[in-house]
Each structure stands twice: as C-alpha cells, then as structure tokens.
Amino acid sequence: MPPKVQQKSKEQKMAAAMAGGKGKKKKWSKGKSRDKVDNKVLFTKEQYERMQSEVPKMKLITVSAVVEKLKISGGLARRALAEMAEEGQIRPVLIRRSQRIYTRNLAEGDE
C-alpha cells in the first residue's frame, strides 16, 4: 500500500484556486478582409477603345476576365460582350445562365 499523501489545508487549497485563474481572455480575429474594388459602371472613351482592341485578341473571353482586365463592372462587361458577339467580333462558345464563354473570331480558313 502506498504511503498516504499529506492533504492541503483549506487555506492552501483556496490560495491555489485563486492563483490559477483563467489567464487572458481569447481575442476573436476580425476575419479576412478583401480590398474593395472600385470598378467603373460606364465606359470612358479610352476604355471603350481599349476593349474594342484587346478583347477580340483574347483566346478565352469570359465576363470575369474582362472585369479583371479593364476594371469595369460585371453588368457592363456582360452587355459589352453581348454587343461584340452580335457585331461578329467575338464568337460565343457556351452561353448558360451562370457562365458565358466566348472566343476570338477566327477567319473561316484558319480553323
């Protein structure tokens, strides 16, 4: 049988309980924050000309790619791409509710 361990007095137990404490309270993180982008909702003359020259040269044309490249809003990019497809500058590959994919319009002999 192991020897009996000396028990602490009430004062010693109380002091140990008071000294333990919780320590510092956990701080909650503020979460990840993204920089707010300030995309334009209307074309300037320079932006429109830049879109007319750069977009038909892109291999894969999506709304998000045009938004990133030209810093314009998604609605403006959708309308501009639809207009360019109507004019025949770009060719639609896939048009669904959620995603629209276009490609450059190749000449008939190049395919």
PDB file of N, CA and C in Angstrom:
ATOM      1  N   MET A   1       0.826  -1.164   0.000  1.00  0.00           N
ATOM      2  CA  MET A   1       0.000   0.000   0.000  1.00  0.00           C
ATOM      3  C   MET A   1       0.882   1.242   0.000  1.00  0.00           C
ATOM      4  N   PRO A   2       0.558   2.205  -0.937  1.00  0.00           N
ATOM      5  CA  PRO A   2       1.415   3.389  -0.981  1.00  0.00           C
ATOM      6  C   PRO A   2       1.208   4.260   0.257  1.00  0.00           C
ATOM      7  N   PRO A   3       2.234   5.022   0.584  1.00  0.00           N
ATOM      8  CA  PRO A   3       2.091   5.874   1.760  1.00  0.00           C
ATOM      9  C   PRO A   3       1.058   6.969   1.520  1.00  0.00           C
ATOM     10  N   LYS A   4       0.412   7.396   2.571  1.00  0.00           N
ATOM     11  CA  LYS A   4      -0.639   8.406   2.483  1.00  0.00           C
ATOM     12  C   LYS A   4      -0.008   9.771   2.204  1.00  0.00           C
ATOM     13  N   VAL A   5      -0.618  10.518   1.254  1.00  0.00           N
ATOM     14  CA  VAL A   5      -0.103  11.830   0.902  1.00  0.00           C
ATOM     15  C   VAL A   5      -0.720  12.858   1.843  1.00  0.00           C
ATOM     16  N   GLN A   6       0.110  13.802   2.279  1.00  0.00           N
ATOM     17  CA  GLN A   6      -0.352  14.850   3.190  1.00  0.00           C
ATOM     18  C   GLN A   6      -1.377  15.721   2.465  1.00  0.00           C
ATOM     19  N   GLN A   7      -2.567  15.895   3.023  1.00  0.00           N
ATOM     20  CA  GLN A   7      -3.597  16.738   2.399  1.00  0.00           C
ATOM     21  C   GLN A   7      -3.343  18.201   2.729  1.00  0.00           C
ATOM     22  N   LYS A   8      -3.724  19.081   1.735  1.00  0.00           N
ATOM     23  CA  LYS A   8      -3.537  20.519   1.931  1.00  0.00           C
ATOM     24  C   LYS A   8      -4.621  21.049   2.861  1.00  0.00           C
ATOM     25  N   SER A   9      -4.295  22.134   3.539  1.00  0.00           N
ATOM     26  CA  SER A   9      -5.289  22.759   4.407  1.00  0.00           C
ATOM     27  C   SER A   9      -6.255  23.574   3.556  1.00  0.00           C
ATOM     28  N   LYS A  10      -7.340  23.999   4.150  1.00  0.00           N
ATOM     29  CA  LYS A  10      -8.336  24.791   3.416  1.00  0.00           C
ATOM     30  C   LYS A  10      -7.728  26.077   2.880  1.00  0.00           C
ATOM     31  N   GLU A  11      -6.868  26.718   3.636  1.00  0.00           N
ATOM     32  CA  GLU A  11      -6.241  27.967   3.200  1.00  0.00           C
ATOM     33  C   GLU A  11      -5.342  27.738   1.984  1.00  0.00           C
ATOM     34  N   GLN A  12      -4.603  26.626   2.003  1.00  0.00           N
ATOM     35  CA  GLN A  12      -3.719  26.318   0.886  1.00  0.00           C
ATOM     36  C   GLN A  12      -4.531  26.026  -0.384  1.00  0.00           C
ATOM     37  N   LYS A  13      -5.636  25.289  -0.238  1.00  0.00           N
ATOM     38  CA  LYS A  13      -6.495  24.987  -1.393  1.00  0.00           C
ATOM     39  C   LYS A  13      -7.092  26.262  -1.978  1.00  0.00           C
ATOM     40  N   MET A  14      -7.538  27.154  -1.084  1.00  0.00           N
ATOM     41  CA  MET A  14      -8.132  28.417  -1.511  1.00  0.00           C
ATOM     42  C   MET A  14      -7.104  29.260  -2.265  1.00  0.00           C
ATOM     43  N   ALA A  15      -5.887  29.331  -1.758  1.00  0.00           N
ATOM     44  CA  ALA A  15      -4.829  30.117  -2.403  1.00  0.00           C
ATOM     45  C   ALA A  15      -4.495  29.536  -3.776  1.00  0.00           C
ATOM     46  N   ALA A  16      -4.455  28.231  -3.897  1.00  0.00           N
ATOM     47  CA  ALA A  16      -4.154  27.580  -5.177  1.00  0.00           C
ATOM     48  C   ALA A  16      -5.254  27.870  -6.192  1.00  0.00           C
ATOM     49  N   ALA A  17      -6.506  27.838  -5.728  1.00  0.00           N
ATOM     50  CA  ALA A  17      -7.631  28.107  -6.618  1.00  0.00           C
ATOM     51  C   ALA A  17      -7.612  29.559  -7.097  1.00  0.00           C
ATOM     52  N   MET A  18      -7.277  30.483  -6.208  1.00  0.00           N
ATOM     53  CA  MET A  18      -7.245  31.900  -6.578  1.00  0.00           C
ATOM     54  C   MET A  18      -6.083  32.196  -7.522  1.00  0.00           C
ATOM     55  N   ALA A  19      -4.969  31.528  -7.333  1.00  0.00           N
ATOM     56  CA  ALA A  19      -3.782  31.800  -8.145  1.00  0.00           C
ATOM     57  C   ALA A  19      -3.939  31.260  -9.562  1.00  0.00           C
ATOM     58  N   GLY A  20      -4.671  30.171  -9.704  1.00  0.00           N
ATOM     59  CA  GLY A  20      -4.804  29.531 -11.030  1.00  0.00           C
ATOM     60  C   GLY A  20      -5.427  30.474 -12.045  1.00  0.00           C
ATOM     61  N   GLY A  21      -6.638  30.869 -11.799  1.00  0.00           N
ATOM     62  CA  GLY A  21      -7.333  31.820 -12.675  1.00  0.00           C
ATOM     63  C   GLY A  21      -7.451  31.332 -14.112  1.00  0.00           C
ATOM     64  N   LYS A  22      -8.125  32.090 -14.930  1.00  0.00           N
ATOM     65  CA  LYS A  22      -8.305  31.721 -16.339  1.00  0.00           C
ATOM     66  C   LYS A  22      -7.186  32.252 -17.217  1.00  0.00           C
ATOM     67  N   GLY A  23      -6.488  33.254 -16.771  1.00  0.00           N
ATOM     68  CA  GLY A  23      -5.487  33.862 -17.641  1.00  0.00           C
ATOM     69  C   GLY A  23      -6.152  34.887 -18.538  1.00  0.00           C
ATOM     70  N   LYS A  24      -5.559  35.111 -19.696  1.00  0.00           N
ATOM     71  CA  LYS A  24      -6.109  36.125 -20.610  1.00  0.00           C
ATOM     72  C   LYS A  24      -7.253  35.550 -21.421  1.00  0.00           C
ATOM     73  N   LYS A  25      -8.219  36.403 -21.705  1.00  0.00           N
ATOM     74  CA  LYS A  25      -9.365  36.000 -22.496  1.00  0.00           C
ATOM     75  C   LYS A  25      -8.970  35.932 -23.968  1.00  0.00           C
ATOM     76  N   LYS A  26      -9.527  34.951 -24.682  1.00  0.00           N
ATOM     77  CA  LYS A  26      -9.193  34.766 -26.099  1.00  0.00           C
ATOM     78  C   LYS A  26      -9.749  35.930 -26.917  1.00  0.00           C
ATOM     79  N   LYS A  27      -8.926  36.444 -27.784  1.00  0.00           N
ATOM     80  CA  LYS A  27      -9.353  37.525 -28.679  1.00  0.00           C
ATOM     81  C   LYS A  27      -9.842  36.909 -29.994  1.00  0.00           C
ATOM     82  N   TRP A  28     -10.994  37.363 -30.453  1.00  0.00           N
ATOM     83  CA  TRP A  28     -11.528  36.877 -31.724  1.00  0.00           C
ATOM     84  C   TRP A  28     -10.889  37.653 -32.860  1.00  0.00           C
ATOM     85  N   SER A  29     -10.567  36.911 -33.925  1.00  0.00           N
ATOM     86  CA  SER A  29      -9.973  37.587 -35.077  1.00  0.00           C
ATOM     87  C   SER A  29     -11.067  38.333 -35.839  1.00  0.00           C
ATOM     88  N   LYS A  30     -10.672  39.365 -36.547  1.00  0.00           N
ATOM     89  CA  LYS A  30     -11.624  40.172 -37.298  1.00  0.00           C
ATOM     90  C   LYS A  30     -12.022  39.498 -38.603  1.00  0.00           C
ATOM     91  N   GLY A  31     -11.380  38.406 -38.950  1.00  0.00           N
ATOM     92  CA  GLY A  31     -11.677  37.719 -40.200  1.00  0.00           C
ATOM     93  C   GLY A  31     -10.851  38.304 -41.325  1.00  0.00           C
ATOM     94  N   LYS A  32     -10.830  37.597 -42.439  1.00  0.00           N
ATOM     95  CA  LYS A  32     -10.063  38.069 -43.591  1.00  0.00           C
ATOM     96  C   LYS A  32     -10.851  39.165 -44.296  1.00  0.00           C
ATOM     97  N   SER A  33     -10.181  40.225 -44.662  1.00  0.00           N
ATOM     98  CA  SER A  33     -10.867  41.313 -45.356  1.00  0.00           C
ATOM     99  C   SER A  33     -10.241  41.498 -46.732  1.00  0.00           C
ATOM    100  N   ARG A  34     -11.109  41.620 -47.725  1.00  0.00           N
ATOM    101  CA  ARG A  34     -10.640  41.855 -49.084  1.00  0.00           C
ATOM    102  C   ARG A  34     -10.689  43.341 -49.373  1.00  0.00           C
ATOM    103  N   ASP A  35      -9.787  43.781 -50.238  1.00  0.00           N
ATOM    104  CA  ASP A  35      -9.812  45.181 -50.644  1.00  0.00           C
ATOM    105  C   ASP A  35     -11.029  45.406 -51.529  1.00  0.00           C
ATOM    106  N   LYS A  36     -11.720  46.483 -51.270  1.00  0.00           N
ATOM    107  CA  LYS A  36     -12.907  46.803 -52.057  1.00  0.00           C
ATOM    108  C   LYS A  36     -12.450  47.345 -53.408  1.00  0.00           C
ATOM    109  N   VAL A  37     -12.904  46.691 -54.482  1.00  0.00           N
ATOM    110  CA  VAL A  37     -12.521  47.147 -55.811  1.00  0.00           C
ATOM    111  C   VAL A  37     -13.492  48.215 -56.270  1.00  0.00           C
ATOM    112  N   ASP A  38     -12.991  49.177 -57.002  1.00  0.00           N
ATOM    113  CA  ASP A  38     -13.815  50.280 -57.479  1.00  0.00           C
ATOM    114  C   ASP A  38     -13.927  50.163 -58.991  1.00  0.00           C
ATOM    115  N   ASN A  39     -14.769  49.234 -59.449  1.00  0.00           N
ATOM    116  CA  ASN A  39     -14.928  49.025 -60.883  1.00  0.00           C
ATOM    117  C   ASN A  39     -15.872  50.073 -61.470  1.00  0.00           C
ATOM    118  N   LYS A  40     -15.563  50.498 -62.669  1.00  0.00           N
ATOM    119  CA  LYS A  40     -16.352  51.525 -63.342  1.00  0.00           C
ATOM    120  C   LYS A  40     -17.662  50.926 -63.857  1.00  0.00           C
ATOM    121  N   VAL A  41     -18.715  51.729 -63.843  1.00  0.00           N
ATOM    122  CA  VAL A  41     -20.015  51.266 -64.325  1.00  0.00           C
ATOM    123  C   VAL A  41     -20.366  51.861 -65.691  1.00  0.00           C
ATOM    124  N   LEU A  42     -19.549  52.779 -66.167  1.00  0.00           N
ATOM    125  CA  LEU A  42     -19.718  53.335 -67.514  1.00  0.00           C
ATOM    126  C   LEU A  42     -18.345  53.385 -68.188  1.00  0.00           C
ATOM    127  N   PHE A  43     -18.359  53.228 -69.511  1.00  0.00           N
ATOM    128  CA  PHE A  43     -17.103  53.301 -70.267  1.00  0.00           C
ATOM    129  C   PHE A  43     -16.674  54.741 -70.463  1.00  0.00           C
ATOM    130  N   THR A  44     -15.385  54.967 -70.339  1.00  0.00           N
ATOM    131  CA  THR A  44     -14.834  56.216 -70.857  1.00  0.00           C
ATOM    132  C   THR A  44     -14.466  55.917 -72.312  1.00  0.00           C
ATOM    133  N   LYS A  45     -14.200  56.943 -73.075  1.00  0.00           N
ATOM    134  CA  LYS A  45     -13.866  56.746 -74.489  1.00  0.00           C
ATOM    135  C   LYS A  45     -12.615  55.871 -74.632  1.00  0.00           C
ATOM    136  N   GLU A  46     -11.617  56.133 -73.777  1.00  0.00           N
ATOM    137  CA  GLU A  46     -10.366  55.360 -73.837  1.00  0.00           C
ATOM    138  C   GLU A  46     -10.611  53.888 -73.478  1.00  0.00           C
ATOM    139  N   GLN A  47     -11.431  53.658 -72.447  1.00  0.00           N
ATOM    140  CA  GLN A  47     -11.714  52.279 -72.028  1.00  0.00           C
ATOM    141  C   GLN A  47     -12.465  51.523 -73.125  1.00  0.00           C
ATOM    142  N   TYR A  48     -13.405  52.189 -73.764  1.00  0.00           N
ATOM    143  CA  TYR A  48     -14.181  51.531 -74.814  1.00  0.00           C
ATOM    144  C   TYR A  48     -13.279  51.146 -75.982  1.00  0.00           C
ATOM    145  N   GLU A  49     -12.398  52.068 -76.370  1.00  0.00           N
ATOM    146  CA  GLU A  49     -11.462  51.763 -77.464  1.00  0.00           C
ATOM    147  C   GLU A  49     -10.516  50.637 -77.075  1.00  0.00           C
ATOM    148  N   ARG A  50     -10.071  50.647 -75.811  1.00  0.00           N
ATOM    149  CA  ARG A  50      -9.175  49.588 -75.331  1.00  0.00           C
ATOM    150  C   ARG A  50      -9.883  48.235 -75.356  1.00  0.00           C
ATOM    151  N   MET A  51     -11.164  48.231 -74.968  1.00  0.00           N
ATOM    152  CA  MET A  51     -11.928  46.986 -75.000  1.00  0.00           C
ATOM    153  C   MET A  51     -12.086  46.486 -76.435  1.00  0.00           C
ATOM    154  N   GLN A  52     -12.402  47.405 -77.344  1.00  0.00           N
ATOM    155  CA  GLN A  52     -12.600  47.022 -78.745  1.00  0.00           C
ATOM    156  C   GLN A  52     -11.318  46.455 -79.372  1.00  0.00           C
ATOM    157  N   SER A  53     -10.150  46.904 -78.885  1.00  0.00           N
ATOM    158  CA  SER A  53      -8.903  46.417 -79.464  1.00  0.00           C
ATOM    159  C   SER A  53      -8.370  45.163 -78.766  1.00  0.00           C
ATOM    160  N   GLU A  54      -8.498  45.084 -77.427  1.00  0.00           N
ATOM    161  CA  GLU A  54      -7.877  43.981 -76.688  1.00  0.00           C
ATOM    162  C   GLU A  54      -8.739  42.722 -76.609  1.00  0.00           C
ATOM    163  N   VAL A  55     -10.022  42.872 -76.390  1.00  0.00           N
ATOM    164  CA  VAL A  55     -10.878  41.700 -76.151  1.00  0.00           C
ATOM    165  C   VAL A  55     -10.925  40.752 -77.347  1.00  0.00           C
ATOM    166  N   PRO A  56     -11.059  41.225 -78.592  1.00  0.00           N
ATOM    167  CA  PRO A  56     -11.104  40.264 -79.712  1.00  0.00           C
ATOM    168  C   PRO A  56      -9.806  39.472 -79.901  1.00  0.00           C
ATOM    169  N   LYS A  57      -8.711  39.893 -79.271  1.00  0.00           N
ATOM    170  CA  LYS A  57      -7.440  39.169 -79.394  1.00  0.00           C
ATOM    171  C   LYS A  57      -7.271  38.105 -78.320  1.00  0.00           C
ATOM    172  N   MET A  58      -8.130  38.131 -77.283  1.00  0.00           N
ATOM    173  CA  MET A  58      -8.023  37.150 -76.201  1.00  0.00           C
ATOM    174  C   MET A  58      -8.505  35.788 -76.685  1.00  0.00           C
ATOM    175  N   LYS A  59      -7.822  34.727 -76.240  1.00  0.00           N
ATOM    176  CA  LYS A  59      -8.224  33.381 -76.631  1.00  0.00           C
ATOM    177  C   LYS A  59      -9.495  32.948 -75.908  1.00  0.00           C
ATOM    178  N   LEU A  60      -9.510  33.139 -74.587  1.00  0.00           N
ATOM    179  CA  LEU A  60     -10.664  32.790 -73.768  1.00  0.00           C
ATOM    180  C   LEU A  60     -11.246  34.082 -73.218  1.00  0.00           C
ATOM    181  N   ILE A  61     -12.481  34.357 -73.573  1.00  0.00           N
ATOM    182  CA  ILE A  61     -13.123  35.605 -73.148  1.00  0.00           C
ATOM    183  C   ILE A  61     -14.294  35.249 -72.243  1.00  0.00           C
ATOM    184  N   THR A  62     -14.196  35.655 -70.976  1.00  0.00           N
ATOM    185  CA  THR A  62     -15.291  35.479 -70.038  1.00  0.00           C
ATOM    186  C   THR A  62     -15.576  36.836 -69.404  1.00  0.00           C
ATOM    187  N   VAL A  63     -16.719  36.936 -68.755  1.00  0.00           N
ATOM    188  CA  VAL A  63     -17.094  38.189 -68.093  1.00  0.00           C
ATOM    189  C   VAL A  63     -16.051  38.538 -67.032  1.00  0.00           C
ATOM    190  N   SER A  64     -15.659  37.546 -66.238  1.00  0.00           N
ATOM    191  CA  SER A  64     -14.708  37.816 -65.151  1.00  0.00           C
ATOM    192  C   SER A  64     -13.344  38.230 -65.681  1.00  0.00           C
ATOM    193  N   ALA A  65     -12.907  37.663 -66.801  1.00  0.00           N
ATOM    194  CA  ALA A  65     -11.612  38.041 -67.389  1.00  0.00           C
ATOM    195  C   ALA A  65     -11.635  39.494 -67.851  1.00  0.00           C
ATOM    196  N   VAL A  66     -12.747  39.906 -68.453  1.00  0.00           N
ATOM    197  CA  VAL A  66     -12.871  41.289 -68.928  1.00  0.00           C
ATOM    198  C   VAL A  66     -12.962  42.255 -67.742  1.00  0.00           C
ATOM    199  N   VAL A  67     -13.681  41.850 -66.683  1.00  0.00           N
ATOM    200  CA  VAL A  67     -13.791  42.681 -65.484  1.00  0.00           C
ATOM    201  C   VAL A  67     -12.410  42.916 -64.879  1.00  0.00           C
ATOM    202  N   GLU A  68     -11.604  41.847 -64.758  1.00  0.00           N
ATOM    203  CA  GLU A  68     -10.265  41.966 -64.183  1.00  0.00           C
ATOM    204  C   GLU A  68      -9.353  42.820 -65.051  1.00  0.00           C
ATOM    205  N   LYS A  69      -9.427  42.611 -66.348  1.00  0.00           N
ATOM    206  CA  LYS A  69      -8.508  43.295 -67.262  1.00  0.00           C
ATOM    207  C   LYS A  69      -8.818  44.789 -67.396  1.00  0.00           C
ATOM    208  N   LEU A  70     -10.094  45.127 -67.530  1.00  0.00           N
ATOM    209  CA  LEU A  70     -10.470  46.520 -67.807  1.00  0.00           C
ATOM    210  C   LEU A  70     -10.985  47.277 -66.584  1.00  0.00           C
ATOM    211  N   LYS A  71     -11.135  46.593 -65.442  1.00  0.00           N
ATOM    212  CA  LYS A  71     -11.643  47.218 -64.204  1.00  0.00           C
ATOM    213  C   LYS A  71     -13.010  47.863 -64.430  1.00  0.00           C
ATOM    214  N   ILE A  72     -13.930  47.083 -65.014  1.00  0.00           N
ATOM    215  CA  ILE A  72     -15.300  47.542 -65.217  1.00  0.00           C
ATOM    216  C   ILE A  72     -16.229  46.612 -64.451  1.00  0.00           C
ATOM    217  N   SER A  73     -17.482  46.995 -64.261  1.00  0.00           N
ATOM    218  CA  SER A  73     -18.421  46.160 -63.511  1.00  0.00           C
ATOM    219  C   SER A  73     -18.849  44.959 -64.358  1.00  0.00           C
ATOM    220  N   GLY A  74     -19.389  43.941 -63.681  1.00  0.00           N
ATOM    221  CA  GLY A  74     -19.804  42.716 -64.364  1.00  0.00           C
ATOM    222  C   GLY A  74     -20.947  42.951 -65.338  1.00  0.00           C
ATOM    223  N   GLY A  75     -21.904  43.785 -64.960  1.00  0.00           N
ATOM    224  CA  GLY A  75     -23.043  44.064 -65.846  1.00  0.00           C
ATOM    225  C   GLY A  75     -22.613  44.764 -67.122  1.00  0.00           C
ATOM    226  N   LEU A  76     -21.669  45.694 -66.972  1.00  0.00           N
ATOM    227  CA  LEU A  76     -21.151  46.416 -68.140  1.00  0.00           C
ATOM    228  C   LEU A  76     -20.383  45.457 -69.051  1.00  0.00           C
ATOM    229  N   ALA A  77     -19.620  44.549 -68.447  1.00  0.00           N
ATOM    230  CA  ALA A  77     -18.861  43.574 -69.231  1.00  0.00           C
ATOM    231  C   ALA A  77     -19.795  42.630 -69.981  1.00  0.00           C
ATOM    232  N   ARG A  78     -20.866  42.170 -69.323  1.00  0.00           N
ATOM    233  CA  ARG A  78     -21.829  41.270 -69.982  1.00  0.00           C
ATOM    234  C   ARG A  78     -22.460  41.931 -71.194  1.00  0.00           C
ATOM    235  N   ARG A  79     -22.881  43.181 -71.022  1.00  0.00           N
ATOM    236  CA  ARG A  79     -23.530  43.889 -72.143  1.00  0.00           C
ATOM    237  C   ARG A  79     -22.544  44.141 -73.279  1.00  0.00           C
ATOM    238  N   ALA A  80     -21.316  44.509 -72.929  1.00  0.00           N
ATOM    239  CA  ALA A  80     -20.304  44.788 -73.956  1.00  0.00           C
ATOM    240  C   ALA A  80     -19.970  43.517 -74.744  1.00  0.00           C
ATOM    241  N   LEU A  81     -19.850  42.383 -74.052  1.00  0.00           N
ATOM    242  CA  LEU A  81     -19.539  41.123 -74.738  1.00  0.00           C
ATOM    243  C   LEU A  81     -20.700  40.687 -75.626  1.00  0.00           C
ATOM    244  N   ALA A  82     -21.932  40.875 -75.168  1.00  0.00           N
ATOM    245  CA  ALA A  82     -23.097  40.521 -75.987  1.00  0.00           C
ATOM    246  C   ALA A  82     -23.136  41.379 -77.245  1.00  0.00           C
ATOM    247  N   GLU A  83     -22.809  42.663 -77.090  1.00  0.00           N
ATOM    248  CA  GLU A  83     -22.786  43.573 -78.240  1.00  0.00           C
ATOM    249  C   GLU A  83     -21.690  43.172 -79.232  1.00  0.00           C
ATOM    250  N   MET A  84     -20.516  42.806 -78.703  1.00  0.00           N
ATOM    251  CA  MET A  84     -19.409  42.398 -79.586  1.00  0.00           C
ATOM    252  C   MET A  84     -19.737  41.093 -80.311  1.00  0.00           C
ATOM    253  N   ALA A  85     -20.436  40.183 -79.640  1.00  0.00           N
ATOM    254  CA  ALA A  85     -20.823  38.920 -80.272  1.00  0.00           C
ATOM    255  C   ALA A  85     -21.851  39.179 -81.371  1.00  0.00           C
ATOM    256  N   GLU A  86     -22.748  40.128 -81.122  1.00  0.00           N
ATOM    257  CA  GLU A  86     -23.765  40.476 -82.114  1.00  0.00           C
ATOM    258  C   GLU A  86     -23.132  41.078 -83.368  1.00  0.00           C
ATOM    259  N   GLU A  87     -22.080  41.885 -83.145  1.00  0.00           N
ATOM    260  CA  GLU A  87     -21.384  42.509 -84.268  1.00  0.00           C
ATOM    261  C   GLU A  87     -20.460  41.528 -84.998  1.00  0.00           C
ATOM    262  N   GLY A  88     -20.190  40.385 -84.382  1.00  0.00           N
ATOM    263  CA  GLY A  88     -19.342  39.377 -85.029  1.00  0.00           C
ATOM    264  C   GLY A  88     -17.867  39.522 -84.708  1.00  0.00           C
ATOM    265  N   GLN A  89     -17.513  40.326 -83.733  1.00  0.00           N
ATOM    266  CA  GLN A  89     -16.102  40.483 -83.362  1.00  0.00           C
ATOM    267  C   GLN A  89     -15.597  39.295 -82.558  1.00  0.00           C
ATOM    268  N   ILE A  90     -16.473  38.701 -81.738  1.00  0.00           N
ATOM    269  CA  ILE A  90     -16.124  37.508 -80.964  1.00  0.00           C
ATOM    270  C   ILE A  90     -17.198  36.454 -81.202  1.00  0.00           C
ATOM    271  N   ARG A  91     -16.861  35.199 -80.867  1.00  0.00           N
ATOM    272  CA  ARG A  91     -17.780  34.095 -81.149  1.00  0.00           C
ATOM    273  C   ARG A  91     -18.175  33.408 -79.846  1.00  0.00           C
ATOM    274  N   PRO A  92     -19.483  33.220 -79.575  1.00  0.00           N
ATOM    275  CA  PRO A  92     -19.886  32.522 -78.347  1.00  0.00           C
ATOM    276  C   PRO A  92     -19.563  31.034 -78.425  1.00  0.00           C
ATOM    277  N   VAL A  93     -19.049  30.490 -77.330  1.00  0.00           N
ATOM    278  CA  VAL A  93     -18.764  29.064 -77.246  1.00  0.00           C
ATOM    279  C   VAL A  93     -19.824  28.400 -76.372  1.00  0.00           C
ATOM    280  N   LEU A  94     -20.090  29.015 -75.215  1.00  0.00           N
ATOM    281  CA  LEU A  94     -21.059  28.468 -74.271  1.00  0.00           C
ATOM    282  C   LEU A  94     -21.798  29.629 -73.629  1.00  0.00           C
ATOM    283  N   ILE A  95     -23.114  29.595 -73.728  1.00  0.00           N
ATOM    284  CA  ILE A  95     -23.901  30.629 -73.062  1.00  0.00           C
ATOM    285  C   ILE A  95     -24.927  29.926 -72.195  1.00  0.00           C
ATOM    286  N   ARG A  96     -24.688  30.000 -70.879  1.00  0.00           N
ATOM    287  CA  ARG A  96     -25.602  29.434 -69.895  1.00  0.00           C
ATOM    288  C   ARG A  96     -26.055  30.557 -68.997  1.00  0.00           C
ATOM    289  N   ARG A  97     -26.900  30.237 -68.058  1.00  0.00           N
ATOM    290  CA  ARG A  97     -27.413  31.245 -67.135  1.00  0.00           C
ATOM    291  C   ARG A  97     -26.290  31.835 -66.287  1.00  0.00           C
ATOM    292  N   SER A  98     -25.376  30.981 -65.856  1.00  0.00           N
ATOM    293  CA  SER A  98     -24.364  31.434 -64.903  1.00  0.00           C
ATOM    294  C   SER A  98     -23.029  31.778 -65.543  1.00  0.00           C
ATOM    295  N   GLN A  99     -22.728  31.239 -66.700  1.00  0.00           N
ATOM    296  CA  GLN A  99     -21.401  31.442 -67.293  1.00  0.00           C
ATOM    297  C   GLN A  99     -21.527  31.663 -68.795  1.00  0.00           C
ATOM    298  N   ARG A 100     -20.794  32.650 -69.283  1.00  0.00           N
ATOM    299  CA  ARG A 100     -20.747  32.902 -70.725  1.00  0.00           C
ATOM    300  C   ARG A 100     -19.303  32.853 -71.166  1.00  0.00           C
ATOM    301  N   ILE A 101     -19.021  32.010 -72.127  1.00  0.00           N
ATOM    302  CA  ILE A 101     -17.650  31.861 -72.621  1.00  0.00           C
ATOM    303  C   ILE A 101     -17.652  32.208 -74.107  1.00  0.00           C
ATOM    304  N   TYR A 102     -16.735  33.081 -74.459  1.00  0.00           N
ATOM    305  CA  TYR A 102     -16.565  33.487 -75.857  1.00  0.00           C
ATOM    306  C   TYR A 102     -15.126  33.202 -76.260  1.00  0.00           C
ATOM    307  N   THR A 103     -14.887  33.222 -77.563  1.00  0.00           N
ATOM    308  CA  THR A 103     -13.525  33.110 -78.059  1.00  0.00           C
ATOM    309  C   THR A 103     -13.380  34.083 -79.222  1.00  0.00           C
ATOM    310  N   ARG A 104     -12.130  34.294 -79.618  1.00  0.00           N
ATOM    311  CA  ARG A 104     -11.914  35.236 -80.720  1.00  0.00           C
ATOM    312  C   ARG A 104     -12.493  34.649 -81.997  1.00  0.00           C
ATOM    313  N   ASN A 105     -12.876  35.502 -82.899  1.00  0.00           N
ATOM    314  CA  ASN A 105     -13.498  35.087 -84.139  1.00  0.00           C
ATOM    315  C   ASN A 105     -12.410  34.832 -85.164  1.00  0.00           C
ATOM    316  N   LEU A 106     -12.156  33.573 -85.462  1.00  0.00           N
ATOM    317  CA  LEU A 106     -11.141  33.227 -86.442  1.00  0.00           C
ATOM    318  C   LEU A 106     -11.723  33.327 -87.849  1.00  0.00           C
ATOM    319  N   ALA A 107     -10.842  33.563 -88.805  1.00  0.00           N
ATOM    320  CA  ALA A 107     -11.299  33.595 -90.204  1.00  0.00           C
ATOM    321  C   ALA A 107     -11.698  32.167 -90.582  1.00  0.00           C
ATOM    322  N   GLU A 108     -12.520  32.034 -91.596  1.00  0.00           N
ATOM    323  CA  GLU A 108     -13.072  30.726 -91.986  1.00  0.00           C
ATOM    324  C   GLU A 108     -11.966  29.734 -92.368  1.00  0.00           C
ATOM    325  N   GLY A 109     -10.895  30.167 -92.994  1.00  0.00           N
ATOM    326  CA  GLY A 109      -9.828  29.281 -93.449  1.00  0.00           C
ATOM    327  C   GLY A 109      -8.877  28.849 -92.350  1.00  0.00           C
ATOM    328  N   ASP A 110      -8.859  29.563 -91.214  1.00  0.00           N
ATOM    329  CA  ASP A 110      -7.878  29.289 -90.152  1.00  0.00           C
ATOM    330  C   ASP A 110      -8.236  28.076 -89.297  1.00  0.00           C
ATOM    331  N   GLU A 111      -9.487  27.686 -89.256  1.00  0.00           N
ATOM    332  CA  GLU A 111      -9.889  26.562 -88.401  1.00  0.00           C
ATOM    333  C   GLU A 111      -9.436  25.305 -89.007  1.00  0.00           C
TER     334      GLU A 111
END
